[in-house]
XYZ file of C-alpha atoms in Angstrom:
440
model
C 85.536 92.607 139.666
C 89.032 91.286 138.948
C 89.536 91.417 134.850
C 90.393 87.742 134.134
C 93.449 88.838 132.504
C 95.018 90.768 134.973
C 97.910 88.770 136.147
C 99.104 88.716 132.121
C 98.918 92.206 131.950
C 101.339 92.782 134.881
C 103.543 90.434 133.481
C 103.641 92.212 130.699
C 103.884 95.602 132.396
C 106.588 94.275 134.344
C 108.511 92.598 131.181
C 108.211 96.099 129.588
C 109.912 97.971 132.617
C 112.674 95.456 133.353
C 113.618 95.833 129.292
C 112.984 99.467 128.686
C 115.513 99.993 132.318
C 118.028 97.738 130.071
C 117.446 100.269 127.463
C 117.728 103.355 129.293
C 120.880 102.391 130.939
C 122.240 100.956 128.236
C 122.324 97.773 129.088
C 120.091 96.130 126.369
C 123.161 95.627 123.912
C 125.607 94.260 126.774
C 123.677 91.353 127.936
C 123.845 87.650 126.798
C 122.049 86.833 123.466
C 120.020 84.044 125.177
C 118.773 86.652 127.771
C 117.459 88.702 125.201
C 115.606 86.075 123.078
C 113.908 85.363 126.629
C 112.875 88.648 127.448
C 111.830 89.439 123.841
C 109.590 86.022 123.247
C 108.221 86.393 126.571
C 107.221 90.071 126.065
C 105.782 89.510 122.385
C 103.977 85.936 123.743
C 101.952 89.017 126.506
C 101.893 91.521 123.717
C 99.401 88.774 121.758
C 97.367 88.408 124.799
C 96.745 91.945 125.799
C 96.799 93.986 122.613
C 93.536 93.607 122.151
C 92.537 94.121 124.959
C 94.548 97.579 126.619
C 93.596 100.284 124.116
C 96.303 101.484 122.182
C 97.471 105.055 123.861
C 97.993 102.450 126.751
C 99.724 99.825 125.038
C 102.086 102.294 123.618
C 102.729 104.121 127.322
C 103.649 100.679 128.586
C 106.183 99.680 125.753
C 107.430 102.856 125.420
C 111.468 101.978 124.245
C 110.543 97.883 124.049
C 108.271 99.080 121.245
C 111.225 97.873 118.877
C 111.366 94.464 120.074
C 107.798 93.944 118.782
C 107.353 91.936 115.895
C 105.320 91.003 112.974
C 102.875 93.606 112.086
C 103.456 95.994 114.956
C 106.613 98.363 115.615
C 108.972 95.832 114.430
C 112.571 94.568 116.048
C 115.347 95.588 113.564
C 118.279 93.256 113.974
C 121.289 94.157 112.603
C 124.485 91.501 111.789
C 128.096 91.897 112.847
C 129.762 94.981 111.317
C 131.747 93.716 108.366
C 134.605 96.044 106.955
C 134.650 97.095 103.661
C 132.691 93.883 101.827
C 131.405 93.355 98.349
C 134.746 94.119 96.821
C 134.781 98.036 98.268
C 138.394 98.989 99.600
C 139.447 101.642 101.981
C 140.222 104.623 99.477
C 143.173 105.340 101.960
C 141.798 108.868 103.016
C 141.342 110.230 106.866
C 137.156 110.716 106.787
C 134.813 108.808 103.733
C 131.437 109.975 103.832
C 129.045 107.683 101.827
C 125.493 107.684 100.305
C 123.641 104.734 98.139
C 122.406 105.813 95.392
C 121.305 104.246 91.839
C 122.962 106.279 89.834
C 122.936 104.805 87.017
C 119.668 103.746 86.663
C 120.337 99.782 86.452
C 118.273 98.590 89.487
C 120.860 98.394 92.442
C 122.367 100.764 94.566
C 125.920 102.259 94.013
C 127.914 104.587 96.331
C 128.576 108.060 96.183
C 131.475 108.942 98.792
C 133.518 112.519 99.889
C 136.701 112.469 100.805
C 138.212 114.856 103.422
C 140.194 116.002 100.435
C 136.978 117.273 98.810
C 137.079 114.525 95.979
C 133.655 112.673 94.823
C 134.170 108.931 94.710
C 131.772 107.127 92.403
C 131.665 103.199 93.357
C 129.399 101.667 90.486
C 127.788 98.471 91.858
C 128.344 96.293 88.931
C 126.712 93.367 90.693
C 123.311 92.794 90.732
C 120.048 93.837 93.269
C 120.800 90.745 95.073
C 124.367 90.308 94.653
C 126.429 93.811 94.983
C 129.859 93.896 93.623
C 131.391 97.545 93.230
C 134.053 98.519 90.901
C 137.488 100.590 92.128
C 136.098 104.249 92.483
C 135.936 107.151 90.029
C 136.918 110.528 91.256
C 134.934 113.104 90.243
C 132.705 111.434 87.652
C 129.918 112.730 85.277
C 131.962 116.174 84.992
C 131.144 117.195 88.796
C 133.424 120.175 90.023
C 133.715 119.784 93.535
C 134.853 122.520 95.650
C 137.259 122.106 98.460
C 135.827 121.744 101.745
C 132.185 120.105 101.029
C 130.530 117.974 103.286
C 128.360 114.567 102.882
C 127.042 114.006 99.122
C 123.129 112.863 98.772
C 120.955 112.477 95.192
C 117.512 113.294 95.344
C 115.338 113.843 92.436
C 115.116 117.123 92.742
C 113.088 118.803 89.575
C 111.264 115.373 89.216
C 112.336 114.413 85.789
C 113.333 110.974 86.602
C 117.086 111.691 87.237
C 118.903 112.233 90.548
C 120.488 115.536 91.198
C 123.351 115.942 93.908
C 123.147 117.997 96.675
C 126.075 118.227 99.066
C 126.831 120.213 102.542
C 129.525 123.179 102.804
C 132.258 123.059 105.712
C 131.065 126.638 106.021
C 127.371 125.979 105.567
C 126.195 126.781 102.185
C 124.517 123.806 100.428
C 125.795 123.184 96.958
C 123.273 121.893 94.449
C 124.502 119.826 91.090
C 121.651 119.714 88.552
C 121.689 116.517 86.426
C 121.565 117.622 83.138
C 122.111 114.305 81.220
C 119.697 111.246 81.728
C 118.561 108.842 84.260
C 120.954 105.988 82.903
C 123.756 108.374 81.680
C 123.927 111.626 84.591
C 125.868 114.658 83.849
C 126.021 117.360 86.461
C 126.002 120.926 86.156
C 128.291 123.398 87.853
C 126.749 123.912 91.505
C 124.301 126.458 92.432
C 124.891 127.439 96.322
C 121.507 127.173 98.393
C 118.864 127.014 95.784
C 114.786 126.898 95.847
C 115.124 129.271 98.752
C 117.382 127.682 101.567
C 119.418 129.210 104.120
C 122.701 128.038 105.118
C 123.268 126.005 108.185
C 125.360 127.333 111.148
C 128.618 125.623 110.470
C 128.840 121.724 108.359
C 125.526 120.944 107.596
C 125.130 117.347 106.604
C 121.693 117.104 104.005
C 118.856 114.415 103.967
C 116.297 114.278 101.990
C 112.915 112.556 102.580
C 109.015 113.572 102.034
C 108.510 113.978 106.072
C 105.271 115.295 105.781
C 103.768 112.750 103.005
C 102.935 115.357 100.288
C 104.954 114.172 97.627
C 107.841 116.598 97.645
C 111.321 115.670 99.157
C 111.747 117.944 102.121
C 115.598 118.234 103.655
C 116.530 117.682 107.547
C 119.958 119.056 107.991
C 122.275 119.315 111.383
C 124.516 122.387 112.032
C 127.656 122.714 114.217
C 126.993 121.943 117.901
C 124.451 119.233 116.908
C 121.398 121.414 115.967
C 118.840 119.828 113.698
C 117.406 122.114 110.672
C 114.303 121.241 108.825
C 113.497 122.791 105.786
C 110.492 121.659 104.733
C 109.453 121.780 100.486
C 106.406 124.315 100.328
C 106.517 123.899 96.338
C 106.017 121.016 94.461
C 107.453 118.266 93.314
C 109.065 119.474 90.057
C 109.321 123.540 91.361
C 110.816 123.032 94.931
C 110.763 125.632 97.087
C 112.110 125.709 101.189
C 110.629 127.459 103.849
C 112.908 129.198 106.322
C 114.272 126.420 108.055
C 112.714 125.448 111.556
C 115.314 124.364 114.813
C 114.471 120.571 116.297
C 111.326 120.227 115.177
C 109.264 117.468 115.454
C 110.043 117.083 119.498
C 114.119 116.396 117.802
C 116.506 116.643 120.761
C 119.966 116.818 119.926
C 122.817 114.419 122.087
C 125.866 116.264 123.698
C 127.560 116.140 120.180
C 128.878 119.062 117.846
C 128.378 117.599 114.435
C 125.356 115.032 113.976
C 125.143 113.263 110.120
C 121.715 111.757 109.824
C 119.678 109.519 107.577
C 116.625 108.646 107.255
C 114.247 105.470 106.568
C 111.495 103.024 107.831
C 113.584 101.642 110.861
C 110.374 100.327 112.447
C 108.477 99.272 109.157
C 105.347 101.306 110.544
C 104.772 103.689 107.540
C 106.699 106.445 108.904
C 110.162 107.572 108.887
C 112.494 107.343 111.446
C 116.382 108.962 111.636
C 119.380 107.127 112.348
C 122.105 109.710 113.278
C 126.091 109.202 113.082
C 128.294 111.570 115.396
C 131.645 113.024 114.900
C 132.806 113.825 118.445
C 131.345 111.355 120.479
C 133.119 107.683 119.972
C 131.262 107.093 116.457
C 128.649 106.329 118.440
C 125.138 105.788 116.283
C 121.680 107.803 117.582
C 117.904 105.706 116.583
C 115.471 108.345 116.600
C 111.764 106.596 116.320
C 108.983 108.571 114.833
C 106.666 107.617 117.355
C 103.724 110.110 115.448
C 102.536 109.189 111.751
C 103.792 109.848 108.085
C 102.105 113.295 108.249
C 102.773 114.491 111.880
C 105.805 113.209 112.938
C 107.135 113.235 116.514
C 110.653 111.842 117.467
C 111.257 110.215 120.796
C 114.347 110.254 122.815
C 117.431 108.990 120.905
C 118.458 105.248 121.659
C 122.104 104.550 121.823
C 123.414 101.745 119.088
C 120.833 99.572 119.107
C 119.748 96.692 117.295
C 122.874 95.478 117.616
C 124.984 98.585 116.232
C 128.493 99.402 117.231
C 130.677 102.723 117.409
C 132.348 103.320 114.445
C 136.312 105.247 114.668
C 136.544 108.536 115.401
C 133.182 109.222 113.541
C 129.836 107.493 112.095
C 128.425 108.721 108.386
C 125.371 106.534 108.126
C 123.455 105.707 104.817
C 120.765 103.411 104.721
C 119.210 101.460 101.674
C 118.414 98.351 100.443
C 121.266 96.705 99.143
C 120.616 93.108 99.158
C 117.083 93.166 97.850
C 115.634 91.410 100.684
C 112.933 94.411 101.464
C 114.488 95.776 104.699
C 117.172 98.808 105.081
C 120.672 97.815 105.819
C 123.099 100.153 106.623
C 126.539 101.101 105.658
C 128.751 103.835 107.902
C 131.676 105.535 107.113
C 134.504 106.218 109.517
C 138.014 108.317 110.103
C 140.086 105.436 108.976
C 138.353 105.048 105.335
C 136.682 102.087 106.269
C 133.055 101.190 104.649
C 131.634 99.496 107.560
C 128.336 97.195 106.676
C 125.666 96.159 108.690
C 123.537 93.563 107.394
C 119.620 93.923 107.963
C 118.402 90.939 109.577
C 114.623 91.871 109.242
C 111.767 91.344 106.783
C 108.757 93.126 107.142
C 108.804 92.506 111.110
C 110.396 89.271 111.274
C 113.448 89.337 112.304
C 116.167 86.721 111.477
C 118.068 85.935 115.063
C 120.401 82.312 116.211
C 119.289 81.477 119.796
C 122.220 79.713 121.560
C 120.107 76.734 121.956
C 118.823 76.144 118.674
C 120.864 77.054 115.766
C 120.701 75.963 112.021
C 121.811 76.553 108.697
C 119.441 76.777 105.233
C 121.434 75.661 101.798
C 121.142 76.216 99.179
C 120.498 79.408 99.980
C 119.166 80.724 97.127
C 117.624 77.650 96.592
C 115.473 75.737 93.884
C 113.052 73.365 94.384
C 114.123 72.303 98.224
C 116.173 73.569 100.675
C 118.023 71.301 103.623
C 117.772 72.522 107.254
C 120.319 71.503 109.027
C 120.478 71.695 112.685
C 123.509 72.309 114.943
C 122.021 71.698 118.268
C 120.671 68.001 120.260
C 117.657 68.837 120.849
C 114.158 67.488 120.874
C 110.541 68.396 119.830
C 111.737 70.835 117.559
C 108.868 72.261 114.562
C 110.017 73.863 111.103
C 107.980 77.115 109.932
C 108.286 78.828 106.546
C 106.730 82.326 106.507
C 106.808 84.892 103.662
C 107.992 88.253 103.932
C 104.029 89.667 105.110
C 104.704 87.777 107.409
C 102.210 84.680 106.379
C 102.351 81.091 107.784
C 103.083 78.829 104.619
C 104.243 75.449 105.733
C 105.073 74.160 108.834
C 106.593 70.412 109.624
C 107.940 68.286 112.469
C 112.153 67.923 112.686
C 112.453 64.306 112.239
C 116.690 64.507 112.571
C 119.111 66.723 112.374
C 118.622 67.106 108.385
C 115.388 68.132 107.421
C 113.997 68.793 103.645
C 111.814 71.785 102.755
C 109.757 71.327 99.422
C 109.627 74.668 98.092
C 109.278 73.582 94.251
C 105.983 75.104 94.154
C 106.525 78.927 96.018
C 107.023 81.674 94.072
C 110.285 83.300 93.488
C 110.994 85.611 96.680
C 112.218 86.581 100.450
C 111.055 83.927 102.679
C 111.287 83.167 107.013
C 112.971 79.741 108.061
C 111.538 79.456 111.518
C 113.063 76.774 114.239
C 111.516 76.523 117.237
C 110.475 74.748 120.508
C 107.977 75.946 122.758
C 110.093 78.815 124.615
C 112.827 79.759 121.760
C 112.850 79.951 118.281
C 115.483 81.296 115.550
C 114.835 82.582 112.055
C 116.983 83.005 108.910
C 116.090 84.111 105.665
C 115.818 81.972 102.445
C 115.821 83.045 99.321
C 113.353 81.097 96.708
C 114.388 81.252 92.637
């Protein structure tokens, strides 16, 4: 007997396969905006139809790549703005290669930046802003009595002995990994002379590049690292949280497969907003060019796919990409900065909260102010059109209000939501786009 839902789940085997070929010949991030908001509301309108009723391992097969355009409590779209050079008051430091990490290294709340230069200097940029609103101060070189020896590589902080302080750990153009204890406090850091590979590590090939993150969900930080000619080295922490300790390092693990590049400079984060942790990888030799690596496996097993070229909306950088990721506006999703060979901090905004991505279709596009806002907030639409509804959603993702667009200004009473990260949604029955709003 026919199943009566057959003809939806072709559709959306065939809306799958016509995106995931964009994909593959990279040809998602080259076609029209309005073509992608079709294909991506048509294939989540078939994911709602089907998913419960193809069994997962199936529903995963078919998606495979247009997993990422999913949204709302599956694997979620990430959506990233316009690169933006050098914003929040940072300035190119004038050097050939800036390699930056956020960090709060001070202890206040929001993230600063930790830099190299390809001089070997440590550039401190204290966000003197606040969580919501960075603003970073003109760099110090070599702060909190760091010693840095010439040719060093990325700097990361990691709490490494667990007593509430971050401790630098840097790369070595010749390998070695230099660790800098922080001796002073969590608000106040002071960093030791530098120990080369502690708790047991090896040194990489040639210019490894360290992250840190707790792959395996045991509450250590464990360290993925690249060598020369693009090789990824785990290292995973068989001690404890406070007494680290690294087993002998393991070579593309994980199903990891490296790109024709020689130097790779990952980090790593929750690109998906599935529990797990994914890689984002910057190359040296290969355009700047930005690698997505999905954990497609859990928060205890991982298991990488293939690498996806600059997607969600993600651009070659010059000469060379040195990714960081955090949260620098507050807003609950990872946005990313990149360093490149002119000096440049280049910003990408995270247009995503907890799955819902904020997106302008051509044919419907609005503006939200005040934005923050107190009390109400005025929509104000930019397009003639007709029959269009108003959504609010919070950042789980929530239906809280909905209303009918009357004219071109519409009011949103918000006097009685809590402060937080909330979903503008404008719609009509075949598009819709999304901005955040920010409630005080």
């Amino acid at each position: 007997m026919k199943h009566p839902y057959s003809r939806k789940i072709n559709q959306f085997k065939n809306t799958a396969r016509q995106i995931n070929d964009l994909i593959e010949t990279n040809s998602w991030q080259t076609i029209a905006d309005k073509q992608k908001q079709q294909l991506q509301w048509k294939l989540n309108n078939l994911f709602s139809i089907v998913k419960n009723i193809l069994q997962k391992k199936e529903l995963k097969k078919i998606l495979a790549a247009a997993a990422f355009l999913i949204y709302v409590g599956n694997t979620n779209a990430q959506t990233f703005a316009p690169a933006v050079n050098n914003p929040f008051g940072l300035s190119n430091p004038g050097y050939y290669v800036l390699l930056p990490s956020f960090t709060d290294l001070d202890n206040d709340g929001d993230l600063d930046i930790i830099a190299l230069t390809y001089y070997g200097q440590i550039q401190y940029f204290e966000n003197t802003g606040t969580p919501t609103n960075p603003a970073f101060a003109a760099p110090q070189t070599n702060p909190f009595g760091i010693s840095y020896p010439a040719l060093g590589l990325r700097p990361v902080t990691v709490d490494m002995d667990n007593d509430g302080d971050q401790d630098l750990f840097t790369g070595e153009y010749y390998g070695a990994f230099k660790y800098f204890q922080n001796t002073g406090t969590p608000a106040n850091p002071a960093f030791a002379l530098p120990t080369t590979n502690p708790f047991g590590l090896d040194s990489a090939f040639e210019e490894g590049f360290p992250a840190f993150a707790d792959f395996d969900n045991d509450g250590d930080p464990d360290m993925l690292s690249n060598e020369y000619y693009g090789v990824f080295k785990y290292y995973e922490n068989t001690g404890t949280a406070s007494s680290p300790n690294f087993a002998a390092p393991t070579q593309n693990p994980y199903g990891l497969t490296v790109p024709s590049i020689d130097e790779a400079n990952p980090t790593v984060g929750d690109l998906d907003n599935d529990g797990d942790l994914d890689i984002l990888v910057g190359s040296w030799d290969n355009g700047g060019n930005i690698y997505f690596y999905r954990n497609s496996g859990s928060n205890t097993s991982p298991s990488f796919a293939a690498p996806l070229l600059n997607p969600f909306g993600l651009s070659a950088a010059a000469g060379i990409a040195a990714p960081t990721l955090g949260d620098i506006d507050n807003d609950g999703d990872l946005d990313l900065m990149v360093g490149d060979t002119t000096g440049n901090f280049i910003f990408y905004k995270n247009n995503l909260i907890n799955g819902i991505p904020e997106f302008n279709s051509d044919d419907i596009s609005f503006d939200v102010s005040p934005n923050p806002a107190q009390g109400e907030a005025i929509i104000t639409i930019h397009n003639n059109k007709n029959n269009l509804t108003i959504k609010l959603f919070d950042i789980s993702g929530k239906h809280i209000l909905e209303k009918n667009i009357i004219d071109n200004k519409t009011t949103l009473n918000i006097n009685k939501l809590p402060a937080g990260v909330y979903i503008v949604e404008v719609s009509d029955k075949k598009l819709a786009s999304r901005k955040k709003l920010i409630v005080e």
